[in-house]
């Protein structure tokens, strides 16, 4: 078999363990897709939009810690990759994008569809290069892959249309030897951190994704310090189930127990997190931060001691130091801070569970009931999320669209067992849940994959429902159909603005799915909710569950401000007056 540029690239992907490549065929990609066609263990997944392809590749990378691969052909095809690639970059996961280009002889001539890929991907990629001679391979490919894996980012390799089927003059196989070292902070810094922790009275841990591989060590440290554990959204996976120290999330989607534990602490210990919301860090506390990236230390909150190293190795060193220190002068560490935080958290969860009862509104009386009765306005989104949590398997993979779908998943779906969680939690893109589920399901067709889709997000990349159908991927799409851009609506109302531009004129998504050859189930009555969820999960193949939820259901922030409350009241009054004005005009 001839050693062409395309063959060298595809054989190398096979050696790296890449099993799917996502993209849209055409033009410069034709030699590459033909090489995939004739390769037994690499599958081409033809998507309807390159953005979905990039999201799918990124999802696979995040779930496996291996290289994800997507392709976009000349010009617009490569441009379409950008949003999904930005999500991969912000998620710090290795993805290789193969971008098509006009023939070499046309470069720089403003040819039809010509785009300067090296400039286009400059901001998103840790490495980018254009192949200009076949004999640059495999070295140029090796460099791209090592950068993607080593820097946990996006590498872009551009292949002009007249190079893919050209042969190399040598026969050297690609080599990708790359090891990941374990790093530890300086011993003196660990001693200072241990001394600070040893003298602190109320310690709260803020635990992120970077600590997930060190679960048992982190639990042991929380026990030793009698410290409640606030989880970032990405740390739900790995730390939420069977954890007597966790108290959920802080921030806009969080709960008052977590916010309270942050503010009542005298010392914060940040483990493997770059939690970006500065307003949610309390001021005037002692702060210790552990991260593998020196640039992350102190960029969100002022830090007293920064420990650059792997969380597991660092926590073990801290435990050794703490155990070696003399006992506290005032005796054993008081566990009141932990117990109060857990009590507050469990009480909040009980209150939330009542909201998840579909019959909750029937307990309301008088004008309050008539204003909030979901029999008129839709099913409670809390009830839908809770029903999915009850019926999903303990090894399910969940994806969630940015916005209210993520709020309900955060509050009502527990990452117990070996459940996994993906979302656009750093970029905050719309339309990520369905294509991420597409990538996840390709990894294991027998594992349950559930996408929490907003109606706005789903409709943005609706065409790739057909990709689920084409490949018969048994993804379960749960659509929170509130006919709104719900998070934007909430943002406007909290600022005192009447809702504007957020109403969505949705089709019957279940009927759309049915027309595409996908099982569609539509739910409009709370009494039908549990049966519908069970039926969706029991049905073979892809299923779209379209649930009409209440657009006026809101998620109260963990520490709502007076200004937000007044803003919400003013907005509601403006909406009411506008509604009455509309009625008068008619």
Coordinates of C-alpha atoms in Angstrom, one line a residue:
X1 CA 0.0 0.0 0.0
X2 CA 1.4 3.4 -1.0
X3 CA 2.7 5.6 1.8
X4 CA 0.8 8.7 0.9
X5 CA 0.3 11.7 3.2
X6 CA -3.3 10.5 3.9
X7 CA -2.2 6.9 4.6
X8 CA 0.5 8.0 7.0
X9 CA -1.9 10.2 8.9
X10 CA -4.7 7.6 9.2
X11 CA -2.3 4.8 10.1
X12 CA -0.8 7.0 12.9
X13 CA -4.3 7.8 14.2
X14 CA -5.0 4.0 14.3
X15 CA -1.8 3.5 16.3
X16 CA -2.8 6.2 18.8
X17 CA -6.1 4.3 19.5
X18 CA -8.4 6.8 17.7
X19 CA -11.5 4.8 16.7
X20 CA -13.7 7.6 15.2
X21 CA -13.0 10.7 13.1
X22 CA -15.8 13.2 12.9
X23 CA -16.4 15.7 10.1
X24 CA -18.0 16.5 6.8
X25 CA -16.5 15.0 3.6
X26 CA -15.3 16.9 0.6
X27 CA -12.5 18.6 -1.4
X28 CA -9.1 18.4 0.3
X29 CA -10.3 15.7 2.7
X30 CA -11.2 13.1 0.0
X31 CA -7.8 11.3 0.2
X32 CA -8.0 11.2 4.0
X33 CA -11.6 9.9 4.1
X34 CA -10.7 7.3 1.5
X35 CA -7.8 6.2 3.6
X36 CA -10.2 5.9 6.5
X37 CA -12.6 3.9 4.3
X38 CA -9.9 1.3 3.8
X39 CA -8.8 1.1 7.4
X40 CA -10.5 -1.5 9.6
X41 CA -10.2 0.0 13.0
X42 CA -10.9 3.7 12.3
X43 CA -14.4 4.8 11.5
X44 CA -15.5 7.9 9.6
X45 CA -18.5 9.6 11.3
X46 CA -20.2 11.9 8.8
X47 CA -21.8 14.8 10.7
X48 CA -24.2 17.4 9.3
X49 CA -22.2 20.3 10.8
X50 CA -18.5 20.5 11.5
X51 CA -19.2 22.3 14.8
X52 CA -21.0 19.1 16.0
X53 CA -18.0 17.1 14.8
X54 CA -15.6 19.1 16.9
X55 CA -17.9 18.8 20.0
X56 CA -18.1 15.0 19.5
X57 CA -14.3 14.7 19.2
X58 CA -13.8 16.8 22.3
X59 CA -16.3 14.7 24.2
X60 CA -14.4 11.5 23.4
X61 CA -11.1 13.1 24.5
X62 CA -12.6 14.3 27.8
X63 CA -14.0 10.8 28.5
X64 CA -10.9 8.8 27.6
X65 CA -8.0 11.2 28.1
X66 CA -6.9 10.2 24.6
X67 CA -6.7 12.2 21.4
X68 CA -10.0 13.2 19.8
X69 CA -10.0 13.9 16.1
X70 CA -12.2 15.9 13.8
X71 CA -11.8 17.2 10.2
X72 CA -13.1 20.2 8.2
X73 CA -12.5 20.7 4.6
X74 CA -11.4 23.8 2.7
X75 CA -12.6 27.2 3.9
X76 CA -16.1 27.2 5.4
X77 CA -15.7 23.6 6.6
X78 CA -12.7 24.4 8.7
X79 CA -14.3 27.7 9.9
X80 CA -17.3 25.6 11.2
X81 CA -15.0 23.7 13.5
X82 CA -14.0 26.7 15.5
X83 CA -16.7 26.8 18.2
X84 CA -16.3 23.1 19.1
X85 CA -12.5 23.5 19.1
X86 CA -12.7 26.5 21.4
X87 CA -14.7 24.4 23.8
X88 CA -12.0 21.7 23.7
X89 CA -9.3 24.3 24.3
X90 CA -11.2 25.8 27.3
X91 CA -11.8 22.3 28.6
X92 CA -8.1 21.6 28.3
X93 CA -8.5 18.3 26.4
X94 CA -6.4 17.1 23.5
X95 CA -8.0 17.3 20.1
X96 CA -6.4 17.1 16.6
X97 CA -8.2 19.0 13.8
X98 CA -7.2 18.1 10.2
X99 CA -8.1 21.1 8.1
X100 CA -8.3 21.1 4.3
X101 CA -6.7 23.8 2.2
X102 CA -6.6 24.9 -1.5
X103 CA -3.8 23.4 -3.6
X104 CA -0.3 24.6 -2.8
X105 CA -0.1 26.4 -6.2
X106 CA -3.2 28.5 -5.2
X107 CA -2.0 29.5 -1.8
X108 CA -2.0 33.3 -1.4
X109 CA -4.0 33.9 -4.5
X110 CA -7.3 34.5 -2.8
X111 CA -8.6 31.3 -4.5
X112 CA -12.2 30.2 -4.1
X113 CA -12.8 29.2 -0.5
X114 CA -9.2 30.0 0.5
X115 CA -8.8 30.8 4.2
X116 CA -5.5 31.4 6.1
X117 CA -5.9 28.4 8.5
X118 CA -2.7 29.2 10.4
X119 CA -4.1 32.7 11.2
X120 CA -7.7 31.4 11.7
X121 CA -6.7 28.9 14.4
X122 CA -4.0 31.1 16.0
X123 CA -6.0 31.8 19.2
X124 CA -7.5 28.4 19.7
X125 CA -4.6 26.1 19.0
X126 CA -1.5 25.2 21.0
X127 CA 0.1 24.1 17.6
X128 CA -0.8 24.8 14.0
X129 CA 1.0 24.1 10.8
X130 CA 0.5 23.6 7.1
X131 CA 2.0 20.6 5.3
X132 CA 3.8 21.9 2.3
X133 CA 5.9 18.8 1.4
X134 CA 5.1 15.1 1.9
X135 CA 8.4 14.5 3.5
X136 CA 7.5 16.7 6.4
X137 CA 5.5 13.7 7.6
X138 CA 5.5 11.9 10.0
X139 CA 7.6 14.4 11.9
X140 CA 5.0 17.3 11.6
X141 CA 2.2 15.0 12.6
X142 CA 4.2 13.8 15.6
X143 CA 4.8 17.4 16.7
X144 CA 1.1 18.2 16.4
X145 CA 0.0 15.2 18.4
X146 CA 2.7 15.7 21.1
X147 CA 1.6 19.3 21.5
X148 CA -2.1 18.4 21.8
X149 CA -1.4 15.7 24.4
X150 CA 1.4 17.4 26.2
X151 CA -0.4 20.8 26.5
X152 CA -3.9 19.3 26.7
X153 CA -5.1 21.5 23.9
X154 CA -6.0 21.7 20.2
X155 CA -3.5 21.1 17.4
X156 CA -4.4 21.9 13.8
X157 CA -2.7 20.3 10.9
X158 CA -3.7 21.8 7.5
X159 CA -3.4 19.6 4.4
X160 CA -3.6 21.3 1.0
X161 CA -5.9 19.5 -1.5
X162 CA -3.0 18.4 -3.8
X163 CA -0.9 16.8 -1.0
X164 CA -3.2 14.2 0.5
X165 CA -2.5 11.5 -2.1
X166 CA 1.2 12.3 -2.7
X167 CA 3.7 9.7 -1.7
X168 CA 6.5 10.1 0.8
X169 CA 10.1 9.3 -0.2
X170 CA 10.9 7.5 3.0
X171 CA 9.1 4.8 5.1
X172 CA 9.7 5.9 8.7
X173 CA 6.7 5.0 10.9
X174 CA 5.3 7.6 13.3
X175 CA 6.5 7.5 16.9
X176 CA 4.5 9.1 19.7
X177 CA 6.4 8.3 22.9
X178 CA 5.1 10.7 25.5
X179 CA 5.0 10.3 29.3
X180 CA 3.1 12.4 31.8
X181 CA 5.3 13.2 34.8
X182 CA 4.0 13.5 38.4
X183 CA 4.9 16.9 39.8
X184 CA 5.2 17.9 43.5
X185 CA 5.5 21.3 45.1
X186 CA 8.6 22.3 47.0
X187 CA 8.8 20.7 50.4
X188 CA 9.2 24.1 52.2
X189 CA 6.0 25.3 50.6
X190 CA 4.2 22.2 51.8
X191 CA 5.4 22.7 55.3
X192 CA 4.2 26.3 55.3
X193 CA 0.8 25.2 54.0
X194 CA 0.5 22.4 56.6
X195 CA 1.4 24.9 59.3
X196 CA -1.3 27.3 58.1
X197 CA -3.9 24.5 58.0
X198 CA -2.8 23.2 61.4
X199 CA -3.6 26.5 63.0
X200 CA -6.8 27.3 61.1
X201 CA -10.2 26.8 62.9
X202 CA -12.7 26.6 60.0
X203 CA -11.4 25.3 56.7
X204 CA -13.5 24.8 53.6
X205 CA -12.2 22.9 50.6
X206 CA -13.1 24.0 47.0
X207 CA -12.5 20.9 44.9
X208 CA -12.3 20.9 41.1
X209 CA -11.9 18.5 38.2
X210 CA -8.1 18.4 38.7
X211 CA -8.6 16.5 42.0
X212 CA -10.8 13.7 40.6
X213 CA -8.0 11.2 40.2
X214 CA -7.1 11.8 43.9
X215 CA -10.5 11.1 45.4
X216 CA -9.4 8.9 48.4
X217 CA -6.6 11.3 49.3
X218 CA -8.9 14.3 49.2
X219 CA -11.5 12.5 51.4
X220 CA -8.8 11.6 53.9
X221 CA -7.7 15.3 54.0
X222 CA -11.2 16.5 54.5
X223 CA -11.7 14.1 57.4
X224 CA -8.4 15.2 59.0
X225 CA -9.2 18.9 58.7
X226 CA -13.0 18.4 59.5
X227 CA -13.6 20.5 56.3
X228 CA -16.8 20.7 54.3
X229 CA -16.1 20.2 50.6
X230 CA -17.6 22.6 48.0
X231 CA -17.6 21.0 44.5
X232 CA -17.2 22.7 41.2
X233 CA -19.6 21.4 38.6
X234 CA -16.9 19.4 36.9
X235 CA -16.1 17.8 40.3
X236 CA -19.6 16.4 40.7
X237 CA -18.3 13.5 38.8
X238 CA -16.0 11.6 41.1
X239 CA -16.8 13.4 44.4
X240 CA -20.6 13.6 44.7
X241 CA -21.6 10.0 45.4
X242 CA -20.9 8.4 48.8
X243 CA -19.2 11.5 50.2
X244 CA -20.0 12.6 53.7
X245 CA -18.1 15.9 53.3
X246 CA -19.5 17.3 50.0
X247 CA -22.0 20.2 50.1
X248 CA -22.7 20.8 46.5
X249 CA -21.8 23.7 44.3
X250 CA -21.4 27.4 44.8
X251 CA -21.9 30.2 42.3
X252 CA -25.0 31.0 40.3
X253 CA -26.1 27.4 40.0
X254 CA -25.1 26.6 43.6
X255 CA -26.8 26.4 46.9
X256 CA -26.8 28.5 50.1
X257 CA -25.0 25.8 52.2
X258 CA -22.0 25.9 49.9
X259 CA -21.9 29.7 49.7
X260 CA -22.2 29.8 53.5
X261 CA -19.4 27.4 54.0
X262 CA -17.1 29.5 51.8
X263 CA -17.9 32.7 53.7
X264 CA -17.8 31.3 57.2
X265 CA -14.4 29.7 56.7
X266 CA -11.2 31.4 57.9
X267 CA -9.1 29.4 55.4
X268 CA -9.9 28.1 51.9
X269 CA -8.0 25.2 50.3
X270 CA -8.4 25.1 46.5
X271 CA -7.7 21.7 45.0
X272 CA -7.4 21.3 41.3
X273 CA -9.8 24.1 40.4
X274 CA -9.7 27.3 38.4
X275 CA -13.2 28.2 39.5
X276 CA -13.6 31.5 37.5
X277 CA -16.3 33.4 39.3
X278 CA -14.5 35.9 41.4
X279 CA -17.6 37.4 43.0
X280 CA -18.2 34.1 44.7
X281 CA -14.9 34.0 46.6
X282 CA -15.1 35.6 50.1
X283 CA -12.6 38.4 50.9
X284 CA -10.1 38.4 53.7
X285 CA -9.6 34.7 54.0
X286 CA -6.3 32.8 54.1
X287 CA -6.1 30.9 50.8
X288 CA -4.0 27.9 49.7
X289 CA -4.2 26.7 46.1
X290 CA -3.0 23.5 44.6
X291 CA -2.7 23.3 40.8
X292 CA -0.5 21.7 38.1
X293 CA -0.4 25.0 36.2
X294 CA 1.6 27.8 37.8
X295 CA -0.4 30.4 35.8
X296 CA -3.6 29.3 37.6
X297 CA -2.2 30.1 41.0
X298 CA -3.9 33.3 42.3
X299 CA -5.6 34.4 39.1
X300 CA -9.1 34.2 40.6
X301 CA -8.5 35.1 44.2
X302 CA -5.4 36.3 46.1
X303 CA -3.4 33.3 47.4
X304 CA -1.3 33.1 50.5
X305 CA 0.5 29.8 49.5
X306 CA 0.6 28.4 46.1
X307 CA 1.5 24.7 45.6
X308 CA 2.3 23.8 42.1
X309 CA 1.9 20.0 41.6
X310 CA -0.5 17.1 41.1
X311 CA -3.3 17.2 43.6
X312 CA -2.8 13.5 44.7
X313 CA 0.9 13.8 45.4
X314 CA 0.5 17.2 47.1
X315 CA -2.4 16.1 49.3
X316 CA -0.4 13.0 50.4
X317 CA 2.5 15.3 51.3
X318 CA 0.2 17.6 53.3
X319 CA -1.3 14.6 55.2
X320 CA 2.2 13.4 56.1
X321 CA 3.2 16.9 57.4
X322 CA -0.1 17.3 59.3
X323 CA 0.2 13.9 60.9
X324 CA 3.8 14.6 61.9
X325 CA 2.8 17.9 63.6
X326 CA 2.3 18.0 67.4
X327 CA -1.4 17.8 68.4
X328 CA -3.2 21.1 68.5
X329 CA -2.9 23.0 71.8
X330 CA -6.7 23.2 72.1
X331 CA -7.1 19.4 71.6
X332 CA -8.8 17.6 68.7
X333 CA -10.1 19.8 65.8
X334 CA -13.6 20.9 66.3
X335 CA -16.0 19.5 63.7
X336 CA -18.7 22.1 64.1
X337 CA -18.0 23.9 60.9
X338 CA -18.3 20.7 58.9
X339 CA -21.4 19.5 60.7
X340 CA -23.2 22.9 60.3
X341 CA -22.4 23.0 56.6
X342 CA -23.7 19.4 56.1
X343 CA -26.8 20.1 58.1
X344 CA -27.6 23.2 56.0
X345 CA -26.9 21.3 52.8
X346 CA -29.1 18.3 53.7
X347 CA -31.9 20.7 54.7
X348 CA -31.7 22.5 51.4
X349 CA -31.8 19.2 49.5
X350 CA -35.0 18.3 51.3
X351 CA -36.6 21.5 50.2
X352 CA -35.4 20.9 46.7
X353 CA -36.9 17.4 46.7
X354 CA -40.3 18.9 47.4
X355 CA -40.0 21.1 44.3
X356 CA -39.3 17.9 42.3
X357 CA -42.7 16.4 43.3
X358 CA -45.0 16.8 40.3
X359 CA -47.9 17.3 42.7
X360 CA -46.1 20.1 44.6
X361 CA -48.3 22.9 43.1
X362 CA -51.5 21.2 44.4
X363 CA -50.4 22.1 47.9
X364 CA -50.5 25.8 47.1
X365 CA -53.6 27.7 47.8
X366 CA -55.4 30.8 46.6
X367 CA -53.8 33.3 44.4
X368 CA -50.3 31.8 44.9
X369 CA -51.5 28.5 43.4
X370 CA -53.3 30.2 40.5
X371 CA -50.1 32.1 39.6
X372 CA -47.8 29.2 39.8
X373 CA -49.9 26.2 38.9
X374 CA -47.9 24.1 36.4
X375 CA -51.0 22.4 35.1
X376 CA -51.4 25.6 33.1
X377 CA -47.8 26.6 32.5
X378 CA -46.0 23.3 32.1
X379 CA -44.2 20.6 34.0
X380 CA -41.7 21.5 36.7
X381 CA -38.2 21.1 35.2
X382 CA -37.1 20.0 38.7
X383 CA -39.5 17.0 38.4
X384 CA -38.1 16.1 35.0
X385 CA -34.5 16.2 36.2
X386 CA -35.4 14.1 39.3
X387 CA -37.3 11.6 37.2
X388 CA -34.2 11.1 34.9
X389 CA -32.0 10.7 38.0
X390 CA -34.2 8.0 39.4
X391 CA -34.4 6.0 36.2
X392 CA -30.9 6.4 34.7
X393 CA -28.3 3.8 35.2
X394 CA -25.5 4.2 37.7
X395 CA -23.0 4.2 34.9
X396 CA -24.8 6.7 32.6
X397 CA -22.9 9.4 30.8
X398 CA -24.7 12.8 31.1
X399 CA -24.2 15.8 28.9
X400 CA -26.0 19.1 29.4
X401 CA -26.6 22.3 27.4
X402 CA -25.5 25.6 28.8
X403 CA -28.2 27.4 30.7
X404 CA -31.2 26.2 32.7
X405 CA -30.7 22.5 31.7
X406 CA -27.4 22.5 33.5
X407 CA -28.9 24.1 36.6
X408 CA -31.5 21.4 36.9
X409 CA -28.9 18.6 36.3
X410 CA -26.6 20.2 38.9
X411 CA -29.3 20.2 41.5
X412 CA -31.3 17.0 40.8
X413 CA -28.9 14.5 39.2
X414 CA -26.4 12.8 41.5
X415 CA -23.1 11.6 40.0
X416 CA -23.3 8.3 41.9
X417 CA -21.6 5.1 40.8
X418 CA -19.5 5.5 37.7
X419 CA -21.6 8.2 36.1
X420 CA -19.8 10.7 33.9
X421 CA -20.6 14.4 33.1
X422 CA -19.8 16.6 30.2
X423 CA -20.9 20.1 29.3
X424 CA -19.5 23.4 27.9
X425 CA -18.7 24.4 31.4
X426 CA -15.7 26.7 30.5
X427 CA -16.7 28.2 27.2
X428 CA -20.5 28.2 27.9
X429 CA -21.5 27.5 24.4
X430 CA -25.1 26.7 23.3
X431 CA -25.9 23.5 21.4
X432 CA -23.2 21.3 23.0
X433 CA -25.2 18.5 24.7
X434 CA -26.4 16.6 21.7
X435 CA -23.1 16.5 19.7
X436 CA -21.2 15.6 22.9
X437 CA -23.6 12.7 23.5
X438 CA -23.0 11.7 19.9
X439 CA -19.3 11.4 20.5
X440 CA -19.8 9.7 23.9
X441 CA -22.2 7.0 22.5
X442 CA -19.7 6.1 19.8
X443 CA -17.2 5.0 22.5
X444 CA -19.7 2.4 23.9
X445 CA -23.0 1.7 22.3
X446 CA -24.1 -0.4 25.4
X447 CA -23.6 2.4 27.9
X448 CA -26.5 4.7 28.6
X449 CA -25.9 8.3 27.3
X450 CA -28.4 11.0 28.3
X451 CA -28.3 14.5 27.0
X452 CA -30.0 17.3 28.9
X453 CA -31.0 19.6 26.0
X454 CA -32.3 23.1 26.1
X455 CA -34.8 23.8 23.4
X456 CA -32.7 26.6 22.1
X457 CA -29.5 24.5 22.1
X458 CA -31.1 21.5 20.4
X459 CA -32.6 23.6 17.6
X460 CA -29.3 25.3 16.9
X461 CA -27.7 22.1 15.7
X462 CA -30.9 20.2 15.0
X463 CA -29.6 18.7 11.7
X464 CA -27.3 16.4 13.6
X465 CA -30.2 14.5 15.0
X466 CA -29.9 12.8 11.6
X467 CA -26.4 11.7 12.6
X468 CA -27.9 9.9 15.6
X469 CA -30.4 8.2 13.2
X470 CA -27.8 7.4 10.5
X471 CA -25.5 5.6 13.0
X472 CA -28.4 4.3 15.2
X473 CA -26.8 5.6 18.3
X474 CA -29.1 4.9 21.3
X475 CA -28.7 8.4 22.8
X476 CA -31.6 9.6 25.0
X477 CA -32.3 13.3 24.4
X478 CA -34.2 14.9 27.2
X479 CA -35.5 18.3 26.0
X480 CA -36.4 20.9 28.6
X481 CA -39.0 22.6 26.3
X482 CA -39.9 25.8 28.0
X483 CA -40.2 27.8 24.7
X484 CA -37.5 30.2 26.1
X485 CA -33.9 31.0 26.2
X486 CA -34.3 30.5 29.9
X487 CA -31.0 31.7 31.4
X488 CA -31.2 34.9 29.3
X489 CA -34.8 35.5 30.5
X490 CA -33.5 35.2 34.1
X491 CA -30.6 37.5 33.4
X492 CA -32.9 40.1 32.0
X493 CA -35.4 39.9 34.8
X494 CA -32.7 40.0 37.6
X495 CA -31.5 43.2 36.0
X496 CA -35.0 44.7 36.1
X497 CA -35.5 44.4 32.3
X498 CA -38.7 42.9 30.9
X499 CA -38.3 39.6 29.0
X500 CA -37.4 40.4 25.4
X501 CA -36.2 38.3 22.5
X502 CA -36.1 35.1 24.4
X503 CA -39.4 33.5 23.3
X504 CA -38.9 30.5 21.0
X505 CA -41.5 29.4 18.4
X506 CA -40.7 25.8 18.8
X507 CA -42.1 22.9 16.7
X508 CA -43.2 19.7 18.3
X509 CA -39.7 18.3 18.7
X510 CA -41.1 14.7 19.3
X511 CA -42.9 14.9 15.9
X512 CA -39.7 16.3 14.3
X513 CA -37.8 13.3 15.7
X514 CA -40.4 10.9 14.5
X515 CA -40.2 12.4 11.0
X516 CA -36.5 11.7 11.0
X517 CA -37.0 8.1 12.0
X518 CA -36.2 8.6 15.7
X519 CA -38.5 7.6 18.5
X520 CA -40.2 10.8 19.7
X521 CA -42.2 11.1 23.0
X522 CA -44.0 14.3 24.0
X523 CA -45.1 15.0 27.6
X524 CA -47.5 17.7 28.6
X525 CA -49.1 16.3 31.8
X526 CA -47.0 15.9 35.0
X527 CA -48.9 12.6 35.7
X528 CA -47.3 11.1 32.6
X529 CA -43.8 12.1 33.4
X530 CA -42.3 9.0 35.2
X531 CA -43.8 6.6 32.7
X532 CA -42.5 8.6 29.8
X533 CA -39.0 8.7 31.2
X534 CA -39.0 4.9 31.8
X535 CA -40.3 4.3 28.3
X536 CA -37.7 6.5 26.8
X537 CA -34.9 4.6 28.6
X538 CA -36.4 1.2 27.8
X539 CA -36.7 1.9 24.0
X540 CA -33.9 0.7 21.7
X541 CA -32.1 3.2 19.5
X542 CA -32.2 7.0 19.8
X543 CA -35.1 8.6 21.6
X544 CA -36.1 12.3 21.9
X545 CA -38.2 13.0 25.0
X546 CA -39.8 16.4 24.5
X547 CA -41.2 17.7 27.9
X548 CA -43.1 21.0 28.0
X549 CA -41.7 22.6 31.1
X550 CA -42.7 25.8 32.9
X551 CA -40.9 28.8 31.5
X552 CA -41.5 30.8 34.7
X553 CA -39.6 28.3 36.9
X554 CA -36.5 30.0 38.2
X555 CA -33.3 28.9 40.0
X556 CA -32.6 31.2 42.9
X557 CA -28.9 31.9 43.3
X558 CA -27.1 30.7 46.4
X559 CA -26.9 34.2 47.8
X560 CA -29.5 36.3 46.1
X561 CA -29.0 40.1 46.5
X562 CA -31.5 42.7 47.3
X563 CA -30.8 44.3 43.9
X564 CA -31.6 41.1 42.1
X565 CA -34.9 40.8 44.1
X566 CA -35.9 44.3 43.2
X567 CA -34.8 43.8 39.6
X568 CA -36.9 40.7 39.3
X569 CA -40.0 42.4 40.8
X570 CA -39.6 45.5 38.5
X571 CA -39.2 43.2 35.5
X572 CA -42.3 41.2 36.3
X573 CA -44.3 44.4 36.7
X574 CA -43.1 45.7 33.3
X575 CA -44.0 42.4 31.7
X576 CA -47.5 42.5 33.3
X577 CA -48.1 46.0 32.1
X578 CA -46.8 45.2 28.6
X579 CA -49.1 42.1 28.6
X580 CA -52.2 44.2 29.6
X581 CA -51.2 46.8 27.0
X582 CA -51.1 44.1 24.3
X583 CA -54.6 43.0 25.3
X584 CA -55.9 46.6 25.1
X585 CA -54.5 47.0 21.6
X586 CA -56.3 43.9 20.5

